[in-house]
């Protein structure tokens, strides 16, 4: 008999519906996040390298991913003014059973994120990703990459990632760094069985009340995908 096949494109649509499908019931959290992220824009004036930041849709995708999978240890490559960091920390803060922590680095800037929550954010300003990764001993549950990886990063990531680690890739379109990072990550043995999830379509984001686009792709471990009778 022939196997049933589901493409990355079709699976991606199902994935984001599952992750973002309860946005209407979390409107209060979304509105709080919007206000928080607007305040972070003032930090741009402290940037030595002023670049783009994530959209609200990307921020809400990250918040929702953390809320759904409930990782304990989160690592981010590319802090800038901290919108991604804040979105993930805000979601980690809602976890009842465990409060996770975040490691984040920025090679070009030294901007202090004004976070006051229970989640511990360990910043590595003016620090290359490889240098930060070398200082981490615990396994990574959720990795956000918003910077270009190099081969030395792969050596450390091979040590830090486990078979159920989830990877988020920012700027995943065309020839942007997110796509380049995917090819770099494919060399890591721990990620051989990960499934590519494309960024959420703008049409669906508009359906749930978000007008901006998302460029966040996901590498999802195939062994945590489960078929259920209801859901």
Coordinates of N, CA and C in Angstrom, one line a residue:
X1 N 0.8 -1.2 0.0 CA 0.0 0.0 0.0 C 0.9 1.2 0.0
X2 N 0.3 2.3 -0.5 CA 1.1 3.6 -0.6 C 0.8 4.4 0.7
X3 N 1.9 5.0 1.2 CA 1.7 5.9 2.4 C 0.9 7.1 2.1
X4 N 0.3 7.6 3.1 CA -0.4 8.9 3.0 C 0.7 10.0 3.2
X5 N 0.7 11.0 2.3 CA 1.7 12.0 2.3 C 1.1 13.4 2.5
X6 N 1.7 14.2 3.4 CA 1.3 15.5 3.6 C 2.4 16.5 3.5
X7 N 2.3 17.4 2.5 CA 3.4 18.3 2.2 C 3.7 19.3 3.3
X8 N 4.9 19.9 3.3 CA 5.2 21.0 4.3 C 4.2 22.2 4.1
X9 N 3.8 22.5 2.9 CA 2.9 23.6 2.7 C 1.6 23.4 3.4
X10 N 1.0 22.2 3.2 CA -0.3 21.9 3.8 C -0.2 21.7 5.3
X11 N 0.8 21.1 5.7 CA 1.0 20.9 7.2 C 1.2 22.2 7.9
X12 N 1.9 23.1 7.2 CA 2.1 24.4 7.8 C 0.8 25.2 8.1
X13 N -0.2 25.0 7.2 CA -1.5 25.7 7.4 C -2.2 25.1 8.7
X14 N -2.1 23.8 8.8 CA -2.7 23.1 9.9 C -2.0 23.5 11.2
X15 N -0.7 23.5 11.1 CA 0.1 23.9 12.3 C -0.3 25.2 12.9
X16 N -0.3 26.2 12.0 CA -0.6 27.6 12.5 C -2.0 27.8 13.0
X17 N -2.9 27.1 12.4 CA -4.3 27.1 12.9 C -4.4 26.5 14.3
X18 N -3.6 25.5 14.6 CA -3.6 24.9 15.9 C -2.9 25.8 16.9
X19 N -1.8 26.5 16.5 CA -1.0 27.3 17.4 C -1.8 28.6 17.7
X20 N -2.4 29.2 16.7 CA -3.0 30.6 16.8 C -4.5 30.5 16.9
X21 N -5.1 29.4 16.9 CA -6.5 29.3 16.8 C -7.3 29.8 18.0
X22 N -6.6 30.0 19.1 CA -7.3 30.5 20.3 C -7.0 32.0 20.6
X23 N -6.5 32.7 19.5 CA -6.2 34.1 19.7 C -7.3 34.9 20.3
X24 N -8.5 34.7 19.8 CA -9.7 35.4 20.3 C -9.9 35.3 21.8
X25 N -9.6 34.2 22.4 CA -9.8 34.0 23.8 C -8.6 34.6 24.6
X26 N -7.5 35.0 23.9 CA -6.4 35.6 24.6 C -6.2 37.0 24.2
X27 N -7.3 37.7 23.9 CA -7.2 39.1 23.4 C -6.6 40.0 24.4
X28 N -6.9 39.8 25.7 CA -6.3 40.6 26.7 C -4.8 40.5 26.7
X29 N -4.2 39.3 26.6 CA -2.8 39.1 26.6 C -2.2 39.7 25.3
X30 N -2.9 39.7 24.2 CA -2.4 40.3 22.9 C -2.3 41.8 23.1
X31 N -3.4 42.4 23.7 CA -3.4 43.8 23.8 C -2.3 44.3 24.8
X32 N -2.0 43.5 25.8 CA -0.9 43.9 26.8 C 0.4 43.8 26.0
X33 N 0.6 42.8 25.2 CA 1.8 42.6 24.4 C 2.0 43.8 23.5
X34 N 0.9 44.2 22.8 CA 1.0 45.3 21.9 C 1.6 46.6 22.6
X35 N 1.0 46.9 23.8 CA 1.5 48.0 24.5 C 2.9 47.9 25.0
X36 N 3.3 46.7 25.4 CA 4.7 46.5 25.8 C 5.7 46.7 24.7
X37 N 5.4 46.1 23.5 CA 6.3 46.2 22.4 C 6.4 47.7 21.9
X38 N 5.3 48.4 21.9 CA 5.4 49.8 21.5 C 6.4 50.6 22.4
X39 N 6.4 50.3 23.7 CA 7.3 51.0 24.6 C 8.8 50.6 24.3
X40 N 9.0 49.4 23.8 CA 10.4 49.0 23.5 C 11.0 49.8 22.3
X41 N 10.2 50.4 21.5 CA 10.7 51.1 20.3 C 11.6 52.3 20.7
X42 N 11.4 52.8 21.9 CA 12.3 53.9 22.4 C 13.7 53.5 22.5
X43 N 14.0 52.2 22.7 CA 15.3 51.7 22.9 C 16.2 51.8 21.6
X44 N 15.5 52.1 20.5 CA 16.3 52.2 19.2 C 17.3 53.3 19.3
X45 N 17.1 54.3 20.1 CA 18.0 55.5 20.2 C 19.4 55.1 20.8
X46 N 19.4 53.9 21.5 CA 20.6 53.4 22.1 C 21.4 52.4 21.2
X47 N 20.8 52.2 20.0 CA 21.4 51.2 19.1 C 22.6 51.8 18.4
X48 N 23.7 51.0 18.4 CA 24.9 51.4 17.5 C 24.6 50.9 16.1
X49 N 23.9 49.8 16.0 CA 23.5 49.2 14.7 C 22.0 49.1 14.7
X50 N 21.3 50.1 14.1 CA 19.9 50.2 14.1 C 19.3 49.4 12.9
X51 N 18.6 48.4 13.1 CA 18.1 47.5 12.1 C 16.6 47.3 12.2
X52 N 16.0 46.4 11.4 CA 14.6 46.1 11.6 C 14.3 45.3 12.8
X53 N 13.0 45.3 13.2 CA 12.6 44.5 14.3 C 11.4 43.6 13.8
X54 N 10.9 42.7 14.6 CA 9.9 41.8 14.2 C 8.5 42.5 14.2
X55 N 7.6 42.0 13.4 CA 6.3 42.5 13.3 C 5.5 42.0 14.5
X56 N 4.3 42.6 14.7 CA 3.4 42.2 15.8 C 3.0 40.7 15.5
X57 N 2.8 40.4 14.3 CA 2.4 39.0 13.9 C 3.5 38.0 14.3
X58 N 4.7 38.4 14.1 CA 5.8 37.5 14.5 C 5.9 37.4 16.0
X59 N 5.7 38.5 16.7 CA 5.7 38.5 18.1 C 4.6 37.6 18.7
X60 N 3.4 37.7 18.1 CA 2.3 36.9 18.6 C 2.5 35.4 18.3
X61 N 3.2 35.1 17.1 CA 3.5 33.7 16.8 C 4.5 33.2 17.9
X62 N 5.5 34.0 18.2 CA 6.4 33.5 19.2 C 5.8 33.3 20.6
X63 N 4.9 34.3 21.0 CA 4.2 34.2 22.2 C 3.4 32.9 22.2
X64 N 2.7 32.6 21.2 CA 1.8 31.5 21.1 C 2.5 30.2 21.0
X65 N 3.7 30.1 20.3 CA 4.5 28.9 20.3 C 5.0 28.5 21.7
X66 N 5.5 29.5 22.4 CA 5.9 29.3 23.8 C 4.8 28.8 24.7
X67 N 3.6 29.4 24.5 CA 2.4 29.1 25.2 C 2.0 27.6 24.9
X68 N 2.1 27.2 23.7 CA 1.6 25.9 23.3 C 2.6 24.8 23.7
X69 N 3.9 25.0 23.4 CA 4.9 23.9 23.7 C 5.5 23.9 25.1
X70 N 5.4 25.1 25.7 CA 5.9 25.2 27.1 C 7.3 24.8 27.3
X71 N 8.3 25.3 26.6 CA 9.7 25.0 26.8 C 10.2 25.6 28.1
X72 N 11.2 25.0 28.6 CA 11.8 25.5 29.9 C 13.0 26.4 29.6
X73 N 13.8 26.0 28.6 CA 15.0 26.8 28.3 C 15.0 27.3 26.9
X74 N 15.0 28.6 26.8 CA 14.9 29.3 25.5 C 16.2 30.0 25.2
X75 N 16.7 29.9 24.0 CA 17.9 30.6 23.5 C 17.6 31.4 22.3
X76 N 18.1 32.7 22.3 CA 17.8 33.6 21.1 C 19.1 34.1 20.6
X77 N 19.3 34.1 19.3 CA 20.4 34.7 18.7 C 19.9 35.9 17.9
X78 N 20.3 37.1 18.4 CA 19.8 38.4 17.8 C 18.8 39.1 18.7
X79 N 19.3 39.9 19.7 CA 18.4 40.5 20.6 C 17.8 41.8 20.1
X80 N 18.6 42.7 19.6 CA 18.3 44.1 19.2 C 17.6 44.8 20.3
X81 N 16.3 45.3 20.1 CA 15.6 46.0 21.1 C 14.8 45.1 22.0
X82 N 14.8 43.8 21.8 CA 14.2 42.9 22.7 C 12.7 42.5 22.5
X83 N 12.2 42.8 21.3 CA 10.8 42.5 21.1 C 10.5 41.0 21.1
X84 N 11.4 40.2 20.4 CA 11.2 38.8 20.4 C 11.4 38.2 21.8
X85 N 12.5 38.7 22.5 CA 12.8 38.3 23.9 C 11.6 38.5 24.8
X86 N 11.1 39.7 24.7 CA 10.0 40.1 25.6 C 8.7 39.3 25.3
X87 N 8.4 39.0 24.0 CA 7.3 38.2 23.7 C 7.4 36.8 24.2
X88 N 8.5 36.2 24.2 CA 8.7 34.9 24.7 C 8.7 34.9 26.2
X89 N 9.3 35.9 26.8 CA 9.4 36.0 28.3 C 8.0 36.2 28.8
X90 N 7.2 37.0 28.2 CA 5.8 37.3 28.6 C 5.0 36.0 28.6
X91 N 5.2 35.1 27.6 CA 4.5 33.8 27.5 C 5.0 32.9 28.6
X92 N 6.3 32.8 28.7 CA 6.9 31.9 29.8 C 6.4 32.3 31.2
X93 N 6.1 33.6 31.4 CA 5.7 34.0 32.7 C 4.3 33.4 33.0
X94 N 3.5 33.1 32.0 CA 2.2 32.5 32.2 C 2.2 31.0 32.6
X95 N 3.3 30.4 32.5 CA 3.4 29.0 32.8 C 3.3 28.7 34.3
X96 N 2.4 27.8 34.6 CA 2.1 27.6 36.0 C 3.1 26.6 36.7
X97 N 3.4 25.5 36.0 CA 4.3 24.5 36.6 C 5.7 24.8 36.6
X98 N 6.2 25.6 35.7 CA 7.6 25.9 35.7 C 7.8 27.3 35.0
X99 N 8.8 28.0 35.5 CA 9.1 29.3 34.9 C 10.5 29.1 34.2
X100 N 10.5 29.3 32.9 CA 11.7 29.1 32.2 C 12.7 30.3 32.2
X101 N 13.8 30.2 31.5 CA 14.7 31.3 31.4 C 15.1 31.4 29.9
X102 N 15.7 32.6 29.6 CA 16.1 32.9 28.2 C 17.5 33.4 28.2
X103 N 18.3 32.9 27.3 CA 19.6 33.4 27.0 C 19.5 34.1 25.6
X104 N 20.1 35.3 25.5 CA 20.0 36.1 24.3 C 21.2 36.9 24.0
X105 N 21.7 36.9 22.8 CA 22.9 37.7 22.5 C 22.7 38.6 21.3
X106 N 23.5 39.7 21.3 CA 23.5 40.6 20.2 C 25.0 41.0 19.9
X107 N 25.4 40.8 18.7 CA 26.8 41.0 18.3 C 27.1 42.5 18.2
X108 N 26.1 43.3 17.9 CA 26.4 44.7 17.5 C 26.0 45.8 18.6
X109 N 25.1 45.4 19.5 CA 24.5 46.4 20.4 C 24.6 46.0 21.9
X110 N 24.5 46.9 22.7 CA 24.4 46.7 24.2 C 23.2 47.5 24.7
X111 N 22.0 46.9 24.5 CA 20.8 47.5 24.9 C 20.1 46.6 26.0
X112 N 19.9 47.2 27.2 CA 19.4 46.5 28.3 C 17.9 46.5 28.2
X113 N 17.3 45.2 28.2 CA 15.9 45.1 28.1 C 15.3 45.4 29.5
X114 N 14.3 46.3 29.6 CA 13.8 46.7 30.9 C 12.7 45.7 31.5
X115 N 13.1 44.4 31.5 CA 12.3 43.3 32.0 C 12.3 43.2 33.5
X116 N 11.1 43.1 34.1 CA 11.0 43.0 35.6 C 10.3 41.8 36.0
X117 N 10.1 40.8 35.2 CA 9.3 39.6 35.5 C 10.1 38.6 36.2
X118 N 9.4 37.4 36.5 CA 10.0 36.3 37.2 C 10.9 35.5 36.3
X119 N 10.6 35.5 35.0 CA 11.5 34.8 34.0 C 12.9 35.5 34.0
X120 N 13.9 34.7 34.1 CA 15.3 35.2 34.1 C 15.7 35.4 32.6
X121 N 16.1 36.6 32.2 CA 16.6 36.9 30.9 C 18.1 37.2 31.1
X122 N 19.0 36.3 30.5 CA 20.4 36.5 30.6 C 20.9 37.0 29.3
X123 N 21.2 38.3 29.3 CA 21.7 39.0 28.1 C 23.2 38.9 27.9
X124 N 23.6 38.7 26.6 CA 25.0 38.7 26.2 C 25.2 39.9 25.2
X125 N 25.4 41.1 25.7 CA 25.6 42.2 24.7 C 26.9 42.2 24.0
X126 N 26.9 42.7 22.8 CA 28.2 42.7 22.0 C 28.9 41.4 22.0
X127 N 28.1 40.3 21.9 CA 28.7 39.0 22.0 C 28.2 38.2 20.8
X128 N 29.2 37.5 20.1 CA 28.8 36.6 19.0 C 28.1 35.4 19.5
X129 N 27.3 34.8 18.6 CA 26.5 33.7 19.0 C 27.3 32.5 19.5
X130 N 28.4 32.2 18.8 CA 29.3 31.1 19.3 C 29.8 31.3 20.7
X131 N 30.2 32.5 21.0 CA 30.7 32.8 22.4 C 29.6 32.6 23.4
X132 N 28.3 33.0 23.1 CA 27.3 32.8 24.1 C 27.0 31.3 24.2
X133 N 26.9 30.6 23.1 CA 26.5 29.2 23.1 C 27.6 28.4 23.9
X134 N 28.8 28.8 23.9 CA 29.8 28.0 24.6 C 29.6 28.2 26.1
X135 N 28.9 29.2 26.6 CA 28.7 29.5 28.0 C 27.5 28.8 28.5
X136 N 26.7 28.2 27.6 CA 25.4 27.5 28.0 C 25.7 26.0 28.2
X137 N 25.3 25.5 29.3 CA 25.5 24.1 29.6 C 24.3 23.2 29.5
X138 N 23.1 23.8 29.8 CA 21.9 23.0 29.7 C 21.4 22.9 28.3
X139 N 20.6 21.8 28.0 CA 20.1 21.6 26.7 C 19.0 22.6 26.4
X140 N 18.9 23.0 25.1 CA 18.0 24.0 24.6 C 16.7 23.4 24.2
X141 N 15.6 23.9 24.7 CA 14.2 23.4 24.3 C 13.7 24.2 23.1
X142 N 13.9 25.5 23.1 CA 13.4 26.3 22.0 C 14.5 27.3 21.6
X143 N 14.8 27.3 20.3 CA 15.9 28.2 19.8 C 15.3 29.1 18.8
X144 N 15.5 30.4 19.0 CA 15.1 31.4 18.0 C 16.4 32.0 17.3
X145 N 16.5 31.9 16.0 CA 17.6 32.4 15.3 C 17.2 33.6 14.5
X146 N 17.7 34.8 14.9 CA 17.5 36.1 14.2 C 18.9 36.7 13.9
X147 N 19.7 35.9 13.3 CA 21.1 36.3 12.9 C 21.7 35.2 12.1
X148 N 22.7 35.5 11.4 CA 23.3 34.5 10.5 C 24.2 33.5 11.2
X149 N 24.0 32.3 11.1 CA 24.8 31.2 11.8 C 26.1 31.0 11.0
X150 N 27.1 30.5 11.8 CA 28.3 30.1 11.1 C 28.6 28.6 11.5
X151 N 29.7 28.1 11.0 CA 30.0 26.6 11.2 C 30.3 26.4 12.7
X152 N 30.9 27.4 13.4 CA 31.3 27.2 14.8 C 30.0 27.1 15.6
X153 N 28.9 27.8 15.2 CA 27.7 27.7 15.9 C 27.2 26.3 15.9
X154 N 27.3 25.7 14.7 CA 26.8 24.3 14.5 C 27.5 23.3 15.5
X155 N 28.8 23.5 15.8 CA 29.5 22.7 16.7 C 28.8 22.7 18.1
X156 N 28.5 24.0 18.5 CA 27.9 24.2 19.8 C 26.5 23.7 19.9
X157 N 25.7 24.0 18.8 CA 24.3 23.6 18.7 C 24.2 22.1 18.7
X158 N 25.1 21.4 18.1 CA 25.1 19.9 18.1 C 25.2 19.4 19.5
X159 N 25.9 20.1 20.4 CA 26.0 19.7 21.8 C 24.8 20.1 22.6
X160 N 24.1 21.2 22.2 CA 23.1 21.8 23.1 C 21.7 21.4 22.7
X161 N 21.5 21.1 21.5 CA 20.1 20.7 21.0 C 19.8 19.2 21.4
X162 N 18.5 18.9 21.6 CA 18.1 17.5 21.8 C 17.1 17.2 20.7
X163 N 16.7 15.9 20.7 CA 15.8 15.4 19.6 C 14.5 16.1 19.6
X164 N 14.0 16.7 20.7 CA 12.7 17.4 20.7 C 12.9 18.9 20.7
X165 N 14.1 19.4 20.5 CA 14.3 20.9 20.4 C 13.5 21.5 19.2
X166 N 12.9 22.6 19.5 CA 12.1 23.3 18.4 C 12.9 24.6 18.0
X167 N 13.1 24.8 16.7 CA 13.8 25.9 16.2 C 12.9 26.9 15.4
X168 N 13.0 28.2 15.7 CA 12.3 29.2 15.0 C 13.3 30.0 14.2
X169 N 13.0 30.2 12.9 CA 13.9 30.9 12.0 C 13.2 32.2 11.6
X170 N 13.8 33.3 11.9 CA 13.3 34.6 11.5 C 13.7 34.9 10.1
X171 N 13.0 35.9 9.4 CA 13.4 36.3 8.1 C 13.4 35.1 7.1
X172 N 12.4 34.3 7.1 CA 12.4 33.1 6.3 C 11.6 33.4 5.0
X173 N 12.3 34.0 4.0 CA 11.8 34.3 2.7 C 12.9 34.5 1.7
X174 N 12.7 34.2 0.5 CA 13.7 34.5 -0.6 C 15.1 34.0 -0.2
X175 N 16.1 34.9 -0.3 CA 17.4 34.6 0.0 C 17.9 35.2 1.4
X176 N 16.9 35.6 2.2 CA 17.2 36.2 3.5 C 17.9 35.2 4.4
X177 N 18.3 35.7 5.6 CA 19.2 34.9 6.5 C 18.5 33.6 7.0
X178 N 17.1 33.7 7.2 CA 16.4 32.6 7.7 C 16.5 31.3 6.8
X179 N 16.5 31.6 5.5 CA 16.7 30.5 4.5 C 18.1 29.9 4.5
X180 N 19.1 30.9 4.6 CA 20.5 30.4 4.7 C 20.7 29.6 5.9
X181 N 20.1 30.1 7.0 CA 20.3 29.3 8.3 C 19.7 27.9 8.2
X182 N 18.7 27.7 7.5 CA 18.1 26.4 7.4 C 19.1 25.4 6.8
X183 N 19.8 25.9 5.7 CA 20.8 25.0 5.1 C 22.0 24.7 6.0
X184 N 22.3 25.7 6.9 CA 23.4 25.5 7.8 C 22.9 24.5 8.9
X185 N 21.7 24.6 9.4 CA 21.2 23.7 10.4 C 21.0 22.3 9.9
X186 N 20.8 22.1 8.6 CA 20.6 20.7 8.1 C 21.8 19.8 8.3
X187 N 23.0 20.4 8.6 CA 24.2 19.6 8.9 C 24.2 19.0 10.3
X188 N 23.3 19.5 11.1 CA 23.3 19.0 12.5 C 22.5 17.7 12.6
X189 N 23.1 16.7 13.2 CA 22.5 15.3 13.3 C 21.2 15.4 14.1
X190 N 21.2 16.2 15.1 CA 20.0 16.2 16.0 C 18.7 16.7 15.2
X191 N 18.9 17.4 14.1 CA 17.8 18.0 13.4 C 17.4 17.2 12.1
X192 N 18.0 16.0 11.9 CA 17.7 15.2 10.7 C 16.2 14.9 10.6
X193 N 15.5 14.7 11.7 CA 14.1 14.3 11.6 C 13.2 15.5 11.9
X194 N 13.6 16.7 11.7 CA 12.8 17.9 11.9 C 12.1 18.2 10.6
X195 N 10.8 18.7 10.8 CA 9.9 19.0 9.7 C 9.8 20.5 9.6
X196 N 9.9 21.0 8.3 CA 9.9 22.5 8.1 C 8.4 23.0 8.1
X197 N 8.2 24.0 8.9 CA 6.9 24.7 8.9 C 7.1 26.1 8.3
X198 N 6.4 26.4 7.2 CA 6.6 27.7 6.6 C 5.9 28.8 7.5
X199 N 6.3 30.1 7.3 CA 5.6 31.1 8.0 C 4.1 31.1 7.8
X200 N 3.4 31.6 8.8 CA 1.9 31.6 8.7 C 1.5 32.6 7.6
X201 N 0.5 32.2 6.8 CA 0.0 33.0 5.7 C -0.7 34.2 6.2
X202 N -0.5 35.3 5.5 CA -1.1 36.6 5.9 C -2.6 36.5 5.9
X203 N -3.2 35.7 5.0 CA -4.6 35.6 5.0 C -5.2 35.1 6.3
X204 N -4.5 34.1 6.9 CA -4.9 33.6 8.2 C -4.7 34.6 9.3
X205 N -3.6 35.3 9.3 CA -3.3 36.3 10.3 C -4.4 37.4 10.3
X206 N -4.8 37.7 9.1 CA -5.9 38.7 9.0 C -7.2 38.2 9.6
X207 N -7.4 36.9 9.4 CA -8.7 36.3 10.0 C -8.7 36.4 11.5
X208 N -7.5 36.4 12.1 CA -7.5 36.4 13.6 C -7.2 37.8 14.1
X209 N -7.3 38.8 13.2 CA -7.2 40.2 13.6 C -5.8 40.9 13.5
X210 N -4.8 40.2 12.9 CA -3.5 40.7 12.8 C -3.2 41.2 11.3
X211 N -2.8 42.4 11.2 CA -2.7 43.0 9.8 C -1.3 42.9 9.2
X212 N -0.3 42.7 10.1 CA 1.1 42.5 9.6 C 1.4 41.1 9.1
X213 N 2.5 41.0 8.4 CA 2.9 39.6 7.9 C 3.8 39.0 8.9
X214 N 4.1 37.7 8.7 CA 5.0 36.9 9.6 C 6.1 36.3 8.7
X215 N 7.3 36.3 9.2 CA 8.4 35.7 8.5 C 9.1 34.6 9.3
X216 N 8.3 34.1 10.3 CA 8.8 33.1 11.2 C 8.5 31.7 10.8
X217 N 9.6 30.9 10.4 CA 9.4 29.5 10.1 C 9.8 28.7 11.3
X218 N 9.4 27.4 11.3 CA 9.7 26.5 12.4 C 10.3 25.2 11.9
X219 N 11.3 24.7 12.6 CA 11.7 23.3 12.4 C 11.2 22.5 13.6
X220 N 10.3 21.6 13.3 CA 9.5 20.9 14.3 C 9.9 19.4 14.3
X221 N 10.3 18.9 15.5 CA 10.7 17.5 15.5 C 9.5 16.6 15.1
X222 N 9.7 15.7 14.2 CA 8.7 14.8 13.7 C 8.1 13.9 14.8
X223 N 9.0 13.6 15.8 CA 8.5 12.6 16.8 C 7.6 13.2 17.8
X224 N 7.4 14.6 17.8 CA 6.4 15.2 18.7 C 5.1 15.5 18.0
X225 N 5.0 15.1 16.7 CA 3.7 15.2 16.0 C 2.8 14.0 16.3
X226 N 1.6 14.2 16.7 CA 0.8 13.1 17.2 C -0.6 13.3 16.6
X227 N -1.2 12.2 16.0 CA -2.5 12.2 15.5 C -3.5 11.9 16.7
X228 N -4.5 12.7 16.7 CA -5.5 12.6 17.8 C -6.9 12.4 17.2
X229 N -7.8 11.8 18.0 CA -9.2 11.6 17.5 C -10.0 12.9 17.6
X230 N -9.6 13.8 18.5 CA -10.3 15.0 18.7 C -9.4 16.2 18.8
X231 N -9.8 17.4 18.6 CA -8.9 18.5 18.7 C -9.3 19.7 17.8

